Tab-separated table of C-alpha atoms and ligand atoms in Angstrom:
chain	number	residue	atom	x	y	z
B	1	UNK	CA	90.043	73.181	111.832
B	2	UNK	CA	89.503	71.654	108.354
B	3	UNK	CA	92.151	69.461	106.759
B	4	UNK	CA	92.634	72.224	104.169
B	5	UNK	CA	93.614	74.933	106.611
B	6	UNK	CA	95.233	72.747	109.264
B	7	UNK	CA	98.926	73.381	109.719
B	8	UNK	CA	99.482	69.696	110.600
B	9	UNK	CA	102.156	68.229	108.343
B	10	UNK	CA	100.833	66.408	105.288
B	11	UNK	CA	102.985	63.711	103.713
B	12	UNK	CA	104.860	64.717	100.575
B	13	UNK	CA	103.102	63.961	97.297
B	14	UNK	CA	104.681	62.646	94.117
B	15	UNK	CA	103.783	65.353	91.628
B	16	UNK	CA	104.533	65.260	87.910
B	17	UNK	CA	104.383	68.612	86.122
B	18	UNK	CA	103.601	68.908	82.417
B	19	UNK	CA	104.712	72.223	80.886
B	20	UNK	CA	107.682	73.637	82.794
B	21	UNK	CA	107.318	77.296	81.756
B	22	UNK	CA	107.550	80.364	84.025
B	23	UNK	CA	104.440	79.598	86.084
B	24	UNK	CA	105.324	75.939	86.682
B	25	UNK	CA	108.822	76.942	87.775
B	26	UNK	CA	107.342	79.463	90.184
B	27	UNK	CA	104.972	76.850	91.742
B	28	UNK	CA	107.753	74.262	91.895
B	29	UNK	CA	109.911	76.358	94.223
B	30	UNK	CA	107.197	76.260	96.892
B	31	UNK	CA	106.320	72.604	96.345
B	32	UNK	CA	109.978	71.600	96.738
B	33	UNK	CA	110.234	73.733	99.880
B	34	UNK	CA	107.188	71.877	101.258
B	35	UNK	CA	108.893	68.505	100.720
B	36	UNK	CA	106.943	67.191	97.726
B	37	UNK	CA	108.702	64.997	95.225
B	38	UNK	CA	108.548	66.782	91.876
B	39	UNK	CA	109.416	65.662	88.371
B	40	UNK	CA	108.771	67.595	85.172
B	41	UNK	CA	108.312	67.187	81.465
B	42	UNK	CA	107.908	69.845	78.793
B	43	UNK	CA	108.137	70.510	75.073
B	44	UNK	CA	111.455	72.343	75.563
B	45	UNK	CA	114.455	70.906	77.349
B	46	UNK	CA	114.611	72.024	80.994
B	47	UNK	CA	117.063	69.344	82.122
B	48	UNK	CA	119.708	71.837	83.269
B	49	UNK	CA	117.190	73.987	85.088
B	50	UNK	CA	115.702	70.912	86.804
B	51	UNK	CA	119.161	69.646	87.730
B	52	UNK	CA	119.793	72.958	89.498
B	53	UNK	CA	116.538	72.481	91.425
B	54	UNK	CA	117.483	68.878	92.217
B	55	UNK	CA	114.481	67.328	90.460
B	56	UNK	CA	114.334	64.954	87.484
B	57	UNK	CA	113.394	66.216	84.028
B	58	UNK	CA	111.835	63.373	82.046
B	59	UNK	CA	111.819	64.128	78.345
B	60	UNK	CA	109.856	61.072	77.251
B	61	UNK	CA	106.116	61.294	77.950
B	62	UNK	CA	105.701	57.491	78.273
B	63	UNK	CA	108.426	57.395	80.894
B	64	UNK	CA	106.962	60.464	82.617
B	65	UNK	CA	103.500	58.901	82.965
B	66	UNK	CA	105.007	55.616	84.141
B	67	UNK	CA	106.913	57.428	86.893
B	68	UNK	CA	104.386	56.723	89.635
B	69	UNK	CA	102.851	60.211	89.979
B	70	UNK	CA	100.041	60.631	92.482
B	71	UNK	CA	99.252	64.016	90.948
B	72	UNK	CA	99.796	65.134	87.351
B	73	UNK	CA	99.753	68.922	87.233
B	74	UNK	CA	99.088	70.498	83.856
B	75	UNK	CA	100.825	73.874	83.495
B	76	UNK	CA	100.888	74.215	79.718
B	77	UNK	CA	99.672	77.282	77.868
B	78	UNK	CA	95.916	77.449	77.319
B	79	UNK	CA	96.371	77.275	73.549
B	80	UNK	CA	98.496	74.108	73.641
B	81	UNK	CA	96.413	72.131	76.144
B	82	UNK	CA	94.407	70.155	73.635
B	83	UNK	CA	97.492	69.042	71.638
B	84	UNK	CA	99.405	68.203	74.805
B	85	UNK	CA	96.536	66.090	76.154
B	86	UNK	CA	96.118	64.324	72.788
B	87	UNK	CA	99.786	63.368	72.880
B	88	UNK	CA	99.554	61.740	76.337
B	89	UNK	CA	99.708	57.918	76.376
B	90	UNK	CA	97.283	57.405	79.286
B	91	UNK	CA	97.731	53.632	79.088
B	92	UNK	CA	101.167	54.212	80.668
B	93	UNK	CA	99.605	55.311	83.982
B	94	UNK	CA	100.331	52.763	86.667
B	95	UNK	CA	97.653	53.854	89.136
B	96	UNK	CA	94.494	55.979	89.374
B	97	UNK	CA	95.939	59.487	89.324
B	98	UNK	CA	94.718	62.933	90.322
B	99	UNK	CA	94.920	65.289	87.361
B	100	UNK	CA	95.010	68.983	88.202
B	101	UNK	CA	95.388	72.028	85.995
B	102	UNK	CA	96.226	75.674	86.653
B	103	UNK	CA	95.032	77.194	83.394
B	104	UNK	CA	93.645	80.720	83.614
B	105	UNK	CA	90.393	79.620	81.959
B	106	UNK	CA	88.429	76.817	83.530
B	107	UNK	CA	85.530	75.394	81.475
B	108	UNK	CA	87.881	74.567	78.619
B	109	UNK	CA	90.418	72.356	80.480
B	110	UNK	CA	87.563	70.743	82.431
B	111	UNK	CA	85.885	69.701	79.162
B	112	UNK	CA	89.112	68.639	77.402
B	113	UNK	CA	90.247	66.582	80.391
B	114	UNK	CA	86.872	64.984	81.109
B	115	UNK	CA	86.842	63.766	77.510
B	116	UNK	CA	90.391	62.456	77.493
B	117	UNK	CA	91.162	61.111	80.968
B	118	UNK	CA	90.693	57.465	81.845
B	119	UNK	CA	87.482	57.109	83.898
B	120	UNK	CA	89.421	56.023	86.996
B	121	UNK	CA	91.427	59.265	87.070
B	122	UNK	CA	90.329	62.068	89.388
B	123	UNK	CA	90.183	65.679	88.235
B	124	UNK	CA	90.473	68.998	90.036
B	125	UNK	CA	90.478	72.269	88.090
B	126	UNK	CA	92.249	75.157	89.790
B	127	UNK	CA	93.317	78.706	89.086
B	128	UNK	CA	95.854	80.356	91.350
B	129	UNK	CA	94.848	84.028	91.012
B	130	UNK	CA	98.474	85.125	91.262
B	131	UNK	CA	101.765	84.726	89.487
B	132	UNK	CA	105.521	85.116	89.831
B	133	UNK	CA	105.173	88.893	90.372
B	134	UNK	CA	102.251	89.090	92.801
B	135	UNK	CA	103.362	85.934	94.632
B	136	UNK	CA	107.027	86.858	94.791
B	137	UNK	CA	107.008	87.506	98.528
B	138	UNK	CA	104.732	84.602	99.461
B	139	UNK	CA	101.188	83.445	98.763
B	140	UNK	CA	99.545	84.615	101.980
B	141	UNK	CA	96.127	86.132	101.303
B	142	UNK	CA	96.251	85.323	97.578
B	143	UNK	CA	93.327	83.372	96.142
B	144	UNK	CA	93.226	79.824	94.845
B	145	UNK	CA	90.011	79.050	92.979
B	146	UNK	CA	89.197	75.363	92.532
B	147	UNK	CA	86.456	72.978	91.487
B	148	UNK	CA	86.582	69.312	92.507
B	149	UNK	CA	85.279	68.006	89.201
B	150	UNK	CA	85.658	64.270	89.842
B	151	UNK	CA	87.261	63.209	93.112
B	152	UNK	CA	87.271	59.767	94.670
B	153	UNK	CA	90.619	59.858	96.444
B	154	UNK	CA	89.904	62.662	98.946
B	155	UNK	CA	93.262	62.188	100.693
B	156	UNK	CA	95.344	62.982	97.607
B	157	UNK	CA	92.998	65.830	96.650
B	158	UNK	CA	93.198	67.517	100.049
B	159	UNK	CA	96.965	66.903	100.124
B	160	UNK	CA	97.177	68.791	96.830
B	161	UNK	CA	94.971	71.668	98.032
B	162	UNK	CA	97.034	71.823	101.209
B	163	UNK	CA	99.984	73.045	99.110
B	164	UNK	CA	98.106	76.332	98.728
B	165	UNK	CA	96.163	76.385	102.005
B	166	UNK	CA	99.308	75.893	104.079
B	167	UNK	CA	100.910	78.939	102.414
B	168	UNK	CA	97.936	81.035	103.589
B	169	UNK	CA	96.049	81.185	100.278
B	170	UNK	CA	92.382	82.142	100.348
B	171	UNK	CA	90.738	78.897	99.205
B	172	UNK	CA	87.689	79.585	97.026
B	173	UNK	CA	85.603	76.670	95.748
B	174	UNK	CA	83.408	77.606	92.772
B	175	UNK	CA	82.333	76.116	89.481
B	176	UNK	CA	84.450	76.494	86.371
B	177	UNK	CA	81.555	78.340	84.728
B	178	UNK	CA	81.289	80.852	87.567
B	179	UNK	CA	85.082	81.355	87.435
B	180	UNK	CA	85.032	82.087	83.698
B	181	UNK	CA	82.181	84.591	84.048
B	182	UNK	CA	84.024	86.481	86.795
B	183	UNK	CA	87.475	86.182	85.204
B	184	UNK	CA	86.188	87.681	81.929
B	185	UNK	CA	85.001	90.727	83.872
B	186	UNK	CA	88.173	91.056	85.922
B	187	UNK	CA	91.326	89.319	84.673
B	188	UNK	CA	90.573	89.457	80.935
B	189	UNK	CA	89.592	93.129	81.223
B	190	UNK	CA	92.813	93.908	83.117
B	191	UNK	CA	94.909	92.159	80.460
B	192	UNK	CA	93.035	93.936	77.642
B	193	UNK	CA	93.550	97.374	79.163
B	194	UNK	CA	97.180	96.540	79.994
B	195	UNK	CA	97.788	95.495	76.373
B	196	UNK	CA	96.140	98.674	75.051
B	197	UNK	CA	98.309	100.799	77.359
B	198	UNK	CA	101.386	98.866	76.207
B	199	UNK	CA	100.442	99.517	72.553
B	200	UNK	CA	100.292	103.225	73.469
B	201	UNK	CA	103.760	102.886	75.032
B	202	UNK	CA	102.751	104.832	78.142
B	203	UNK	CA	105.692	105.833	80.326
B	204	UNK	CA	106.010	107.562	83.712
B	205	UNK	CA	106.254	111.370	83.633
B	206	UNK	CA	107.632	113.753	86.304
B	207	UNK	CA	104.051	114.816	87.165
B	208	UNK	CA	102.336	111.430	87.533
B	209	UNK	CA	99.123	111.346	89.534
B	210	UNK	CA	98.322	108.365	91.772
B	211	UNK	CA	95.746	107.309	89.180
B	212	UNK	CA	98.316	107.284	86.404
B	213	UNK	CA	100.767	105.354	88.566
B	214	UNK	CA	98.082	102.666	88.939
B	215	UNK	CA	97.496	102.630	85.168
B	216	UNK	CA	101.204	102.179	84.620
B	217	UNK	CA	101.200	99.313	87.117
B	218	UNK	CA	98.425	97.630	85.112
B	219	UNK	CA	100.515	97.914	81.953
B	220	UNK	CA	103.598	96.546	83.718
B	221	UNK	CA	101.702	93.710	85.399
B	222	UNK	CA	100.722	92.135	82.086
B	223	UNK	CA	103.979	92.918	80.288
B	224	UNK	CA	105.724	89.780	81.556
B	225	UNK	CA	102.886	87.427	80.601
B	226	UNK	CA	103.086	85.742	77.219
B	227	UNK	CA	100.771	86.837	74.399
B	228	UNK	CA	99.701	83.160	74.249
B	229	UNK	CA	98.246	83.595	77.722
B	230	UNK	CA	96.233	86.680	76.723
B	231	UNK	CA	95.119	84.982	73.513
B	232	UNK	CA	94.019	81.926	75.479
B	233	UNK	CA	92.019	84.079	77.898
B	234	UNK	CA	90.023	85.312	74.911
B	235	UNK	CA	89.751	82.225	72.722
B	236	UNK	CA	88.853	79.733	75.443
B	237	UNK	CA	86.632	81.773	77.730
B	238	UNK	CA	83.215	82.081	76.092
B	239	UNK	CA	82.397	85.090	78.319
B	240	UNK	CA	85.432	87.113	77.168
B	241	UNK	CA	83.923	87.934	73.771
B	242	UNK	CA	81.066	89.860	75.375
B	243	UNK	CA	83.527	91.719	77.589
B	244	UNK	CA	85.557	92.855	74.584
B	245	UNK	CA	82.322	94.096	72.963
B	246	UNK	CA	81.330	95.888	76.190
B	247	UNK	CA	84.769	97.512	76.264
B	248	UNK	CA	84.456	98.747	72.653
B	249	UNK	CA	80.913	100.044	73.211
B	250	UNK	CA	81.921	101.789	76.428
B	251	UNK	CA	84.994	103.368	74.774
B	252	UNK	CA	82.870	104.602	71.847
B	253	UNK	CA	80.256	105.895	74.295
B	254	UNK	CA	82.818	107.930	76.236
B	255	UNK	CA	84.370	109.264	73.010
B	256	UNK	CA	80.986	110.318	71.629
B	257	UNK	CA	80.049	112.095	74.865
B	258	UNK	CA	83.270	114.109	74.598
B	259	UNK	CA	82.793	114.944	70.934
B	260	UNK	CA	79.112	115.845	71.451
B	261	UNK	CA	80.010	118.284	74.257
B	262	UNK	CA	82.734	119.825	72.094
B	263	UNK	CA	80.289	120.359	69.240
B	264	UNK	CA	77.586	121.876	71.465
Z	1	NAP	P1	102.284	80.249	79.029
Z	1	NAP	O1	102.913	80.917	77.885
Z	1	NAP	O2	100.827	80.436	79.211
Z	1	NAP	O3	102.621	78.679	78.993
Z	1	NAP	C1	103.942	78.242	78.860
Z	1	NAP	C2	103.965	76.739	78.912
Z	1	NAP	O4	103.207	76.171	77.827
Z	1	NAP	C3	105.366	76.187	78.782
Z	1	NAP	O5	105.495	75.098	79.637
Z	1	NAP	C4	105.442	75.741	77.331
Z	1	NAP	O6	106.308	74.656	77.149
Z	1	NAP	C5	104.030	75.255	77.111
Z	1	NAP	N1	103.688	75.300	75.684
Z	1	NAP	C6	103.428	76.398	74.944
Z	1	NAP	N2	103.132	76.047	73.661
Z	1	NAP	C7	103.224	74.696	73.601
Z	1	NAP	C8	103.036	73.726	72.575
Z	1	NAP	N3	102.681	74.111	71.342
Z	1	NAP	N4	103.196	72.421	72.894
Z	1	NAP	C9	103.527	72.041	74.139
Z	1	NAP	N5	103.724	72.907	75.170
Z	1	NAP	C10	103.566	74.215	74.899
Z	1	NAP	O7	103.091	80.790	80.320
Z	1	NAP	P2	102.980	80.516	81.895
Z	1	NAP	O8	102.951	81.844	82.528
Z	1	NAP	O9	104.060	79.576	82.279
Z	1	NAP	O10	101.551	79.836	82.151
Z	1	NAP	C11	101.369	78.448	82.222
Z	1	NAP	C12	99.913	78.149	82.580
Z	1	NAP	O11	99.624	78.678	83.885
Z	1	NAP	C13	98.925	78.807	81.614
Z	1	NAP	O12	97.883	77.918	81.334
Z	1	NAP	C14	98.402	80.016	82.401
Z	1	NAP	O13	97.070	80.333	82.026
Z	1	NAP	C15	98.480	79.499	83.828
Z	1	NAP	N6	98.637	80.535	84.850
Z	1	NAP	C16	99.636	81.448	84.701
Z	1	NAP	C17	99.786	82.463	85.667
Z	1	NAP	C18	100.892	83.482	85.546
Z	1	NAP	O14	100.928	84.406	86.351
Z	1	NAP	N7	101.796	83.391	84.613
Z	1	NAP	C19	98.933	82.490	86.779
Z	1	NAP	C20	97.951	81.507	86.911
Z	1	NAP	C21	97.810	80.549	85.936
Z	1	NAP	P3	107.870	74.906	76.874
Z	1	NAP	O15	108.305	75.906	77.888
Z	1	NAP	O16	108.459	73.544	77.097
Z	1	NAP	O17	108.022	75.391	75.490
């Protein structure tokens, strides 16, 4: 059995989270349950929330980076990543650290982080293909995509991946480029259609078909995600632009077929 899938206990990691929004809070619950030592920092003040979870909230970024993290997990919005990274005083790091991100686009954080990180820092780019809704009842069978971009400390890296593997996630190693190509065709398209349906304010009717119920689910599934997230999926995935064009062309094509038949 590989160290990723093994159920043997792995020692707790010291993990510092940057950006303590909804997704970070969702991940934190499981990491605390697994016995990792978590501390968080964020633009907004989450000190009360962290106190309830029994973890420290460190407002000051210098102090946060000095706090002996083995892993720094970036959970900021896609749009704010570059500013957040620019504001990080890397000279405060006390040891070579594994940086990991969970952004829903992958080439962009890889490039930003490779440019900014000290050369001795390791980097793994990941995308959990689930969120607080789909992962509410556990992560079993849900996919974690990852690329080991620059790893020297294999022990810390596999300890980090074990967080997901031990919950039963499907572990999928692929390049950031491959992820972005596929995500534009799947996740970005889902969000686009969900947003269009939300604009149309679709609501259940007493005579819903199974198909319509699924459409409504698509609308609901993106409703809780921030517009920043959707915007980031478009702005920082170079393959999303083509998908939006394909969507427009396909919509026009379907409309014209209908109108042509009507005029015949
Ligand atoms: P989000 O709206 O994408 O990000 C919210 C986080 O970004 C908060 O921590 C927020 O900090 C921070 N932030 C936003 N603008 C900022 C700024 N100008 N400066 C500094 N920080 C800023 O919501 P999310 O759902 O929590 O997602 C977080 C990350 O996880 C995103 O990159 C997303 O792509 C990824 N992800 C999300 C899901 C999901 O299901 N939601 C699934 C997989 C991956 P404050 O709260 O302190 O203001």
